[in-house]
Every structure is written in C-alpha cells, then in structure tokens.
Amino acid sequence: MTAKLLIFRGDEIDRVDLTNRDLRIGRAPENDIVLQDQDKTVSRYHAELRHEQGNYVLIDVNSQNGIWVDGQRVQRTKLEPGRPVVLGKVRIELEEAGADQTVVAAPAPPRPSPSTQPASAGVEERTASTRSDATVTTAGFVSKMAKPKIIALLLGVLVLAVMLRFLLTPRDPSSQAGSGSSSGPEKASAQVIAAKRMPGAELVAAALSAGQIGRSNRTDVAATLHATVTPDKGRAAARAARQQEITRAKLAAARGDYNEAIDVLEQLPSAPDVQLLLEQTRTERRQRAEGLMRVGSQLEQSGSLDTAHQRYVEARALDVSTPDVDEAIARVEGKMQTEGANAFKRAQVYYALGKNAEAIALYEKAVQLLPPSDPNRSAAQARLAELKSKVP
C-alpha cells in the first residue's frame, strides 16, 4: 500500500495517495493538491512535496505564511507520521502505508502570532503544469459596497417613502376647497416642482408625472417608484463592487503580488479597461520572472548555489511558463548535491586530524547545500553541535 497525505479541514479529513512524483500544493486550482482556504492564509502556490531517497520532503516556495513545524517556520521539512505540519490554517500529516484508516482529527496546533510570521519579500505563489484527482474546490471572493453609496441610497428611499405617504393620504375635499387649493394637473405640477427641491428628486419626478395623483391611482404610483429605484440601486452596487476589485488588483500588483492581481482581474466581467490592466499585469509578471532568472544565473556562475536556487524557485513560483526555469532548478540542485557531499568528506578528514576550525567551516557548507533527506546532512549537523560545544 502507498503512503497517504492527511489533510485536516475542521472535522473532515481528506486523504491523498502519494507516489514518487513531485506534487505542488496551494490554493490555486492548477496545483496537484488544492487546499481550500476562504481566508487565503494558504498561498496560491504554497509548497512542493518531493520524494527523495524514500522520504517525502515538503519545500516552501516563498509563500506568504510559510511552513510551520513544532511552532517554528522552516524552509524544508521531512514529513513523518504523527508530526503535523501547518500551512496557513490548514494542517497536513503523513500517514504510513498500511496504517489504520480510522483517523480522529486532533485539534490543530496553535498558530504563531502574526508578529512571528513576517510576510515574505519574494513572490508567494507559483503555477503548476499538472492536476491531481484529489482536488479540493477553491473559494471565491465577496464584494462589498462602499458605505457612502449605502447612505446615499438609504436617504433616497427615505425621501420616496415620505413623498408616497404624503401623496396617498386621503384629504377632506371641503377643507381643500376652503383653502383655495388647486387640483388636478395643476396640483400634480406643483408637487413636481416641490419634489425637485429635495434629494432624490429625479426618482420622484417620474412617479409624479405618471398621471393624476390621488387615491384612485396609488397602485400605479407605487409601481412606478419601485421600477425607478430598484434598477438604479442594483447598478450602483455593481459599479461600486467592480471598482473595489480593480483597486484591490492594482494594489496587489504594486506590491509585487502579480498572481493575486491576475486572479482578481480574471474573475471580473470582461471589459476594455479590465483586459488592458490584465495584460499589463501579465507583462510585468513575465519581466519580473525573467529578471529573477538573470540574477540566479549570475549567482550560479559566482558559486553562490544556495542563493541562485532561491532565485530560480522564485521565478517559477511567479510564472511557471518562464523559459528554462525547471532545467535551471534541476541543474543547480545537482551542483549543490555534489559540492555538499565533497564538503562533508573533507570535513571528516579535518575532524580526524583534529583541525576543528576547518572541519566546522566544511560541515556548515555541507548542511547548507545538502537536502534535508540526505543522511550526510544529519551527520554534519551532529558533528557541528559536538565541535561547537568544545569551543571556549
């Protein structure tokens, strides 16, 4: 039987069968494993799950809230049964092959306070090329109407209610005659003039001019008022919600969250201004990813393999269609594995000769370059702890 990844969502548990294939995890539907998160604490492209030397290793791909294990934020971690890993508000855990299929969802470990989770300065998201069958649906967004629009609409409705009550209230014909009041069309015209001096006059005028106002046509007046107010109210709310989403997309692009901006714009109805902003954002994203690739190449040539690897991963998280990004990541990881293994061997020689200072420097290099699943990395960490404890 294959190992499974347990995904805890409240009282529900999802199981995903794991193979030797690398899997991408995040909130976007393009991921192999999609994590549903309405609060968006999970990034669109959050982490990558790799199978290395018989172990499953989870790697953060510059997400905003990172990967947390035992209350500590980590860049890479090996999944172990019974050891939960937290991504945003979602908890995952490895289930060994052949384990009991009855699992009780334990309460998620407390998340660190916001002050201990600094937002990453890099790009938090990445796209993916394949999709797993175990895909969880994503949540959409809810638009909000601006408060000034609500207040203006409420005032308009209040004015209409007062006018309607005044117009439909029965009057004593004798008292109207004694006071010399006008009637018929002249009265309706006077009411139109009075209405134009009040807020919302343009909504009332249509009702007043619909015919002769009186008890006999109160139904026509109410229908006219409703037909006039309701469409305008709906259109105003839609315009306010649309503008709010466009502003949100512009702010996301300004801080470098291009994938978030594109996600917002793609959900808006198609319009010339939306399409123009969408194309501009995609162009900026592509240029940013290409710039990260150039920086990564320079770092790789200078020998800074670990930092070069980070730039390549950021470029792929930003735009998965970036040319040669997968090849660059694979190439630099191979170099890191080779140099890390050589550093560990040389450190062992210096350790045997009693040259602790030289051994410490090489052990640290091995820890930096070797992946967490490599046994030499664990051995190097143990030796470092031993040697540093002897330093006065």
JSON list of C-alpha atoms in Angstrom, two decimals, residues 110-277:
[
{"chain": "A", "resi": 110, "resn": "PRO", "atom": "CA", "xyz": [-1.82, 26.85, 17.81]},
{"chain": "A", "resi": 111, "resn": "ARG", "atom": "CA", "xyz": [-0.67, 29.06, 15.01]},
{"chain": "A", "resi": 112, "resn": "PRO", "atom": "CA", "xyz": [2.08, 31.55, 15.80]},
{"chain": "A", "resi": 113, "resn": "SER", "atom": "CA", "xyz": [1.01, 35.13, 16.32]},
{"chain": "A", "resi": 114, "resn": "PRO", "atom": "CA", "xyz": [1.05, 37.42, 13.26]},
{"chain": "A", "resi": 115, "resn": "SER", "atom": "CA", "xyz": [4.11, 39.21, 14.61]},
{"chain": "A", "resi": 116, "resn": "THR", "atom": "CA", "xyz": [6.13, 35.98, 14.31]},
{"chain": "A", "resi": 117, "resn": "GLN", "atom": "CA", "xyz": [5.12, 35.40, 10.72]},
{"chain": "A", "resi": 118, "resn": "PRO", "atom": "CA", "xyz": [6.72, 38.12, 8.58]},
{"chain": "A", "resi": 119, "resn": "ALA", "atom": "CA", "xyz": [5.43, 38.31, 5.04]},
{"chain": "A", "resi": 120, "resn": "SER", "atom": "CA", "xyz": [7.94, 37.08, 2.52]},
{"chain": "A", "resi": 121, "resn": "ALA", "atom": "CA", "xyz": [9.61, 39.79, 0.46]},
{"chain": "A", "resi": 122, "resn": "GLY", "atom": "CA", "xyz": [9.65, 37.44, -2.50]},
{"chain": "A", "resi": 123, "resn": "VAL", "atom": "CA", "xyz": [6.83, 36.15, -4.59]},
{"chain": "A", "resi": 124, "resn": "GLU", "atom": "CA", "xyz": [4.44, 33.93, -2.69]},
{"chain": "A", "resi": 125, "resn": "GLU", "atom": "CA", "xyz": [2.85, 31.95, -5.47]},
{"chain": "A", "resi": 126, "resn": "ARG", "atom": "CA", "xyz": [3.66, 29.56, -8.27]},
{"chain": "A", "resi": 127, "resn": "THR", "atom": "CA", "xyz": [1.74, 27.92, -11.08]},
{"chain": "A", "resi": 128, "resn": "ALA", "atom": "CA", "xyz": [1.71, 24.21, -11.91]},
{"chain": "A", "resi": 129, "resn": "SER", "atom": "CA", "xyz": [1.59, 22.01, -15.01]},
{"chain": "A", "resi": 130, "resn": "THR", "atom": "CA", "xyz": [-0.49, 19.05, -13.83]},
{"chain": "A", "resi": 131, "resn": "ARG", "atom": "CA", "xyz": [-3.52, 18.40, -11.70]},
{"chain": "A", "resi": 132, "resn": "SER", "atom": "CA", "xyz": [-4.20, 15.59, -9.18]},
{"chain": "A", "resi": 133, "resn": "ASP", "atom": "CA", "xyz": [-7.53, 13.79, -8.91]},
{"chain": "A", "resi": 134, "resn": "ALA", "atom": "CA", "xyz": [-7.66, 14.85, -5.27]},
{"chain": "A", "resi": 135, "resn": "THR", "atom": "CA", "xyz": [-8.52, 18.48, -5.94]},
{"chain": "A", "resi": 136, "resn": "VAL", "atom": "CA", "xyz": [-10.47, 20.49, -3.41]},
{"chain": "A", "resi": 137, "resn": "THR", "atom": "CA", "xyz": [-12.61, 23.32, -4.72]},
{"chain": "A", "resi": 138, "resn": "THR", "atom": "CA", "xyz": [-11.49, 26.86, -4.14]},
{"chain": "A", "resi": 139, "resn": "ALA", "atom": "CA", "xyz": [-13.49, 29.67, -2.65]},
{"chain": "A", "resi": 140, "resn": "GLY", "atom": "CA", "xyz": [-14.38, 32.84, -4.45]},
{"chain": "A", "resi": 141, "resn": "PHE", "atom": "CA", "xyz": [-14.45, 36.37, -3.20]},
{"chain": "A", "resi": 142, "resn": "VAL", "atom": "CA", "xyz": [-17.29, 38.51, -1.80]},
{"chain": "A", "resi": 143, "resn": "SER", "atom": "CA", "xyz": [-17.61, 42.06, -2.95]},
{"chain": "A", "resi": 144, "resn": "LYS", "atom": "CA", "xyz": [-18.59, 44.84, -0.53]},
{"chain": "A", "resi": 145, "resn": "MET", "atom": "CA", "xyz": [-20.44, 48.06, -1.25]},
{"chain": "A", "resi": 146, "resn": "ALA", "atom": "CA", "xyz": [-18.84, 51.28, -0.12]},
{"chain": "A", "resi": 147, "resn": "LYS", "atom": "CA", "xyz": [-20.56, 52.92, 2.88]},
{"chain": "A", "resi": 148, "resn": "PRO", "atom": "CA", "xyz": [-21.16, 56.29, 1.16]},
{"chain": "A", "resi": 149, "resn": "LYS", "atom": "CA", "xyz": [-23.18, 54.55, -1.57]},
{"chain": "A", "resi": 150, "resn": "ILE", "atom": "CA", "xyz": [-25.34, 52.78, 1.03]},
{"chain": "A", "resi": 151, "resn": "ILE", "atom": "CA", "xyz": [-26.05, 56.02, 2.88]},
{"chain": "A", "resi": 152, "resn": "ALA", "atom": "CA", "xyz": [-27.00, 57.83, -0.32]},
{"chain": "A", "resi": 153, "resn": "LEU", "atom": "CA", "xyz": [-29.37, 55.04, -1.36]},
{"chain": "A", "resi": 154, "resn": "LEU", "atom": "CA", "xyz": [-31.00, 54.92, 2.08]},
{"chain": "A", "resi": 155, "resn": "LEU", "atom": "CA", "xyz": [-31.61, 58.69, 2.00]},
{"chain": "A", "resi": 156, "resn": "GLY", "atom": "CA", "xyz": [-33.20, 58.39, -1.43]},
{"chain": "A", "resi": 157, "resn": "VAL", "atom": "CA", "xyz": [-35.51, 55.58, -0.28]},
{"chain": "A", "resi": 158, "resn": "LEU", "atom": "CA", "xyz": [-36.48, 57.62, 2.81]},
{"chain": "A", "resi": 159, "resn": "VAL", "atom": "CA", "xyz": [-37.40, 60.63, 0.67]},
{"chain": "A", "resi": 160, "resn": "LEU", "atom": "CA", "xyz": [-39.52, 58.43, -1.60]},
{"chain": "A", "resi": 161, "resn": "ALA", "atom": "CA", "xyz": [-41.35, 56.92, 1.38]},
{"chain": "A", "resi": 162, "resn": "VAL", "atom": "CA", "xyz": [-42.22, 60.38, 2.76]},
{"chain": "A", "resi": 163, "resn": "MET", "atom": "CA", "xyz": [-43.46, 61.59, -0.63]},
{"chain": "A", "resi": 164, "resn": "LEU", "atom": "CA", "xyz": [-45.51, 58.44, -1.20]},
{"chain": "A", "resi": 165, "resn": "ARG", "atom": "CA", "xyz": [-47.18, 58.75, 2.19]},
{"chain": "A", "resi": 166, "resn": "PHE", "atom": "CA", "xyz": [-47.99, 62.41, 1.52]},
{"chain": "A", "resi": 167, "resn": "LEU", "atom": "CA", "xyz": [-49.44, 61.69, -1.91]},
{"chain": "A", "resi": 168, "resn": "LEU", "atom": "CA", "xyz": [-51.56, 58.71, -0.86]},
{"chain": "A", "resi": 169, "resn": "THR", "atom": "CA", "xyz": [-53.00, 60.18, 2.36]},
{"chain": "A", "resi": 170, "resn": "PRO", "atom": "CA", "xyz": [-56.79, 60.88, 1.94]},
{"chain": "A", "resi": 171, "resn": "ARG", "atom": "CA", "xyz": [-57.74, 64.59, 2.08]},
{"chain": "A", "resi": 172, "resn": "ASP", "atom": "CA", "xyz": [-61.02, 66.34, 3.05]},
{"chain": "A", "resi": 173, "resn": "PRO", "atom": "CA", "xyz": [-62.45, 67.88, -0.16]},
{"chain": "A", "resi": 174, "resn": "SER", "atom": "CA", "xyz": [-64.23, 70.67, 1.74]},
{"chain": "A", "resi": 175, "resn": "SER", "atom": "CA", "xyz": [-61.08, 71.78, 3.55]},
{"chain": "A", "resi": 176, "resn": "GLN", "atom": "CA", "xyz": [-59.16, 71.78, 0.28]},
{"chain": "A", "resi": 177, "resn": "ALA", "atom": "CA", "xyz": [-61.82, 73.96, -1.35]},
{"chain": "A", "resi": 178, "resn": "GLY", "atom": "CA", "xyz": [-61.89, 76.39, 1.60]},
{"chain": "A", "resi": 179, "resn": "SER", "atom": "CA", "xyz": [-58.19, 76.93, 1.46]},
{"chain": "A", "resi": 180, "resn": "GLY", "atom": "CA", "xyz": [-58.27, 77.66, -2.24]},
{"chain": "A", "resi": 181, "resn": "SER", "atom": "CA", "xyz": [-56.02, 74.70, -3.09]},
{"chain": "A", "resi": 182, "resn": "SER", "atom": "CA", "xyz": [-55.60, 73.77, -6.74]},
{"chain": "A", "resi": 183, "resn": "SER", "atom": "CA", "xyz": [-56.48, 70.32, -8.01]},
{"chain": "A", "resi": 184, "resn": "GLY", "atom": "CA", "xyz": [-55.96, 68.04, -10.99]},
{"chain": "A", "resi": 185, "resn": "PRO", "atom": "CA", "xyz": [-52.99, 68.62, -13.30]},
{"chain": "A", "resi": 186, "resn": "GLU", "atom": "CA", "xyz": [-52.11, 71.95, -11.62]},
{"chain": "A", "resi": 187, "resn": "LYS", "atom": "CA", "xyz": [-51.68, 70.18, -8.25]},
{"chain": "A", "resi": 188, "resn": "ALA", "atom": "CA", "xyz": [-49.51, 67.46, -9.81]},
{"chain": "A", "resi": 189, "resn": "SER", "atom": "CA", "xyz": [-47.29, 70.10, -11.43]},
{"chain": "A", "resi": 190, "resn": "ALA", "atom": "CA", "xyz": [-46.84, 71.89, -8.11]},
{"chain": "A", "resi": 191, "resn": "GLN", "atom": "CA", "xyz": [-45.83, 68.61, -6.49]},
{"chain": "A", "resi": 192, "resn": "VAL", "atom": "CA", "xyz": [-43.25, 68.00, -9.20]},
{"chain": "A", "resi": 193, "resn": "ILE", "atom": "CA", "xyz": [-41.72, 71.45, -8.57]},
{"chain": "A", "resi": 194, "resn": "ALA", "atom": "CA", "xyz": [-41.60, 70.82, -4.81]},
{"chain": "A", "resi": 195, "resn": "ALA", "atom": "CA", "xyz": [-40.02, 67.41, -5.33]},
{"chain": "A", "resi": 196, "resn": "LYS", "atom": "CA", "xyz": [-37.22, 68.85, -7.46]},
{"chain": "A", "resi": 197, "resn": "ARG", "atom": "CA", "xyz": [-36.06, 70.89, -4.48]},
{"chain": "A", "resi": 198, "resn": "MET", "atom": "CA", "xyz": [-35.45, 67.73, -2.41]},
{"chain": "A", "resi": 199, "resn": "PRO", "atom": "CA", "xyz": [-32.73, 64.99, -2.55]},
{"chain": "A", "resi": 200, "resn": "GLY", "atom": "CA", "xyz": [-33.65, 62.17, -4.92]},
{"chain": "A", "resi": 201, "resn": "ALA", "atom": "CA", "xyz": [-35.90, 64.42, -6.97]},
{"chain": "A", "resi": 202, "resn": "GLU", "atom": "CA", "xyz": [-35.04, 62.67, -10.20]},
{"chain": "A", "resi": 203, "resn": "LEU", "atom": "CA", "xyz": [-36.52, 59.44, -8.76]},
{"chain": "A", "resi": 204, "resn": "VAL", "atom": "CA", "xyz": [-39.75, 61.08, -7.54]},
{"chain": "A", "resi": 205, "resn": "ALA", "atom": "CA", "xyz": [-40.48, 63.16, -10.63]},
{"chain": "A", "resi": 206, "resn": "ALA", "atom": "CA", "xyz": [-41.17, 60.09, -12.78]},
{"chain": "A", "resi": 207, "resn": "ALA", "atom": "CA", "xyz": [-43.80, 58.89, -10.32]},
{"chain": "A", "resi": 208, "resn": "LEU", "atom": "CA", "xyz": [-45.48, 62.30, -10.00]},
{"chain": "A", "resi": 209, "resn": "SER", "atom": "CA", "xyz": [-45.70, 62.74, -13.78]},
{"chain": "A", "resi": 210, "resn": "ALA", "atom": "CA", "xyz": [-47.10, 59.24, -14.35]},
{"chain": "A", "resi": 211, "resn": "GLY", "atom": "CA", "xyz": [-50.68, 60.55, -14.20]},
{"chain": "A", "resi": 212, "resn": "GLN", "atom": "CA", "xyz": [-53.14, 62.38, -11.99]},
{"chain": "A", "resi": 213, "resn": "ILE", "atom": "CA", "xyz": [-52.13, 61.69, -8.35]},
{"chain": "A", "resi": 214, "resn": "GLY", "atom": "CA", "xyz": [-54.85, 60.58, -5.97]},
{"chain": "A", "resi": 215, "resn": "ARG", "atom": "CA", "xyz": [-56.40, 57.59, -4.17]},
{"chain": "A", "resi": 216, "resn": "SER", "atom": "CA", "xyz": [-57.56, 56.12, -7.45]},
{"chain": "A", "resi": 217, "resn": "ASN", "atom": "CA", "xyz": [-54.06, 55.57, -8.86]},
{"chain": "A", "resi": 218, "resn": "ARG", "atom": "CA", "xyz": [-51.96, 54.74, -5.78]},
{"chain": "A", "resi": 219, "resn": "THR", "atom": "CA", "xyz": [-51.05, 51.33, -7.28]},
{"chain": "A", "resi": 220, "resn": "ASP", "atom": "CA", "xyz": [-49.60, 52.98, -10.40]},
{"chain": "A", "resi": 221, "resn": "VAL", "atom": "CA", "xyz": [-47.54, 55.38, -8.29]},
{"chain": "A", "resi": 222, "resn": "ALA", "atom": "CA", "xyz": [-46.07, 52.57, -6.15]},
{"chain": "A", "resi": 223, "resn": "ALA", "atom": "CA", "xyz": [-45.22, 50.50, -9.22]},
{"chain": "A", "resi": 224, "resn": "THR", "atom": "CA", "xyz": [-43.52, 53.47, -10.90]},
{"chain": "A", "resi": 225, "resn": "LEU", "atom": "CA", "xyz": [-41.43, 54.23, -7.81]},
{"chain": "A", "resi": 226, "resn": "HIS", "atom": "CA", "xyz": [-40.31, 50.61, -7.46]},
{"chain": "A", "resi": 227, "resn": "ALA", "atom": "CA", "xyz": [-39.42, 50.32, -11.16]},
{"chain": "A", "resi": 228, "resn": "THR", "atom": "CA", "xyz": [-37.40, 53.55, -10.94]},
{"chain": "A", "resi": 229, "resn": "VAL", "atom": "CA", "xyz": [-35.44, 52.81, -7.74]},
{"chain": "A", "resi": 230, "resn": "THR", "atom": "CA", "xyz": [-34.61, 49.10, -7.98]},
{"chain": "A", "resi": 231, "resn": "PRO", "atom": "CA", "xyz": [-32.53, 49.05, -11.22]},
{"chain": "A", "resi": 232, "resn": "ASP", "atom": "CA", "xyz": [-30.52, 52.12, -10.20]},
{"chain": "A", "resi": 233, "resn": "LYS", "atom": "CA", "xyz": [-29.76, 50.61, -6.80]},
{"chain": "A", "resi": 234, "resn": "GLY", "atom": "CA", "xyz": [-28.52, 47.36, -8.35]},
{"chain": "A", "resi": 235, "resn": "ARG", "atom": "CA", "xyz": [-26.38, 49.13, -10.95]},
{"chain": "A", "resi": 236, "resn": "ALA", "atom": "CA", "xyz": [-24.78, 51.37, -8.32]},
{"chain": "A", "resi": 237, "resn": "ALA", "atom": "CA", "xyz": [-23.91, 48.36, -6.16]},
{"chain": "A", "resi": 238, "resn": "ALA", "atom": "CA", "xyz": [-22.38, 46.52, -9.12]},
{"chain": "A", "resi": 239, "resn": "ARG", "atom": "CA", "xyz": [-20.29, 49.55, -10.13]},
{"chain": "A", "resi": 240, "resn": "ALA", "atom": "CA", "xyz": [-19.01, 50.00, -6.57]},
{"chain": "A", "resi": 241, "resn": "ALA", "atom": "CA", "xyz": [-18.10, 46.31, -6.22]},
{"chain": "A", "resi": 242, "resn": "ARG", "atom": "CA", "xyz": [-16.34, 46.25, -9.60]},
{"chain": "A", "resi": 243, "resn": "GLN", "atom": "CA", "xyz": [-14.27, 49.35, -8.81]},
{"chain": "A", "resi": 244, "resn": "GLN", "atom": "CA", "xyz": [-13.31, 47.90, -5.43]},
{"chain": "A", "resi": 245, "resn": "GLU", "atom": "CA", "xyz": [-11.95, 44.73, -7.06]},
{"chain": "A", "resi": 246, "resn": "ILE", "atom": "CA", "xyz": [-9.99, 46.73, -9.66]},
{"chain": "A", "resi": 247, "resn": "THR", "atom": "CA", "xyz": [-8.40, 48.77, -6.85]},
{"chain": "A", "resi": 248, "resn": "ARG", "atom": "CA", "xyz": [-7.53, 45.57, -5.00]},
{"chain": "A", "resi": 249, "resn": "ALA", "atom": "CA", "xyz": [-5.83, 44.17, -8.09]},
{"chain": "A", "resi": 250, "resn": "LYS", "atom": "CA", "xyz": [-3.81, 47.36, -8.63]},
{"chain": "A", "resi": 251, "resn": "LEU", "atom": "CA", "xyz": [-2.60, 47.31, -5.01]},
{"chain": "A", "resi": 252, "resn": "ALA", "atom": "CA", "xyz": [-1.58, 43.65, -5.29]},
{"chain": "A", "resi": 253, "resn": "ALA", "atom": "CA", "xyz": [0.42, 44.33, -8.45]},
{"chain": "A", "resi": 254, "resn": "ALA", "atom": "CA", "xyz": [2.08, 47.36, -6.86]},
{"chain": "A", "resi": 255, "resn": "ARG", "atom": "CA", "xyz": [3.47, 45.24, -4.02]},
{"chain": "A", "resi": 256, "resn": "GLY", "atom": "CA", "xyz": [4.64, 42.51, -6.42]},
{"chain": "A", "resi": 257, "resn": "ASP", "atom": "CA", "xyz": [1.80, 40.01, -5.89]},
{"chain": "A", "resi": 258, "resn": "TYR", "atom": "CA", "xyz": [1.17, 39.66, -9.62]},
{"chain": "A", "resi": 259, "resn": "ASN", "atom": "CA", "xyz": [-0.57, 36.29, -9.42]},
{"chain": "A", "resi": 260, "resn": "GLU", "atom": "CA", "xyz": [-3.02, 37.62, -6.84]},
{"chain": "A", "resi": 261, "resn": "ALA", "atom": "CA", "xyz": [-3.77, 40.63, -9.06]},
{"chain": "A", "resi": 262, "resn": "ILE", "atom": "CA", "xyz": [-4.29, 38.41, -12.12]},
{"chain": "A", "resi": 263, "resn": "ASP", "atom": "CA", "xyz": [-6.56, 36.09, -10.13]},
{"chain": "A", "resi": 264, "resn": "VAL", "atom": "CA", "xyz": [-8.78, 39.05, -9.14]},
{"chain": "A", "resi": 265, "resn": "LEU", "atom": "CA", "xyz": [-8.94, 40.53, -12.65]},
{"chain": "A", "resi": 266, "resn": "GLU", "atom": "CA", "xyz": [-9.74, 37.20, -14.32]},
{"chain": "A", "resi": 267, "resn": "GLN", "atom": "CA", "xyz": [-12.86, 36.88, -12.16]},
{"chain": "A", "resi": 268, "resn": "LEU", "atom": "CA", "xyz": [-14.25, 40.27, -13.25]},
{"chain": "A", "resi": 269, "resn": "PRO", "atom": "CA", "xyz": [-16.58, 40.58, -16.26]},
{"chain": "A", "resi": 270, "resn": "SER", "atom": "CA", "xyz": [-14.66, 41.26, -19.44]},
{"chain": "A", "resi": 271, "resn": "ALA", "atom": "CA", "xyz": [-14.34, 44.95, -20.31]},
{"chain": "A", "resi": 272, "resn": "PRO", "atom": "CA", "xyz": [-11.72, 47.01, -22.20]},
{"chain": "A", "resi": 273, "resn": "ASP", "atom": "CA", "xyz": [-10.24, 48.58, -19.05]},
{"chain": "A", "resi": 274, "resn": "VAL", "atom": "CA", "xyz": [-10.10, 45.23, -17.25]},
{"chain": "A", "resi": 275, "resn": "GLN", "atom": "CA", "xyz": [-8.45, 43.50, -20.22]},
{"chain": "A", "resi": 276, "resn": "LEU", "atom": "CA", "xyz": [-5.86, 46.29, -20.56]},
{"chain": "A", "resi": 277, "resn": "LEU", "atom": "CA", "xyz": [-4.96, 46.11, -16.87]}
]
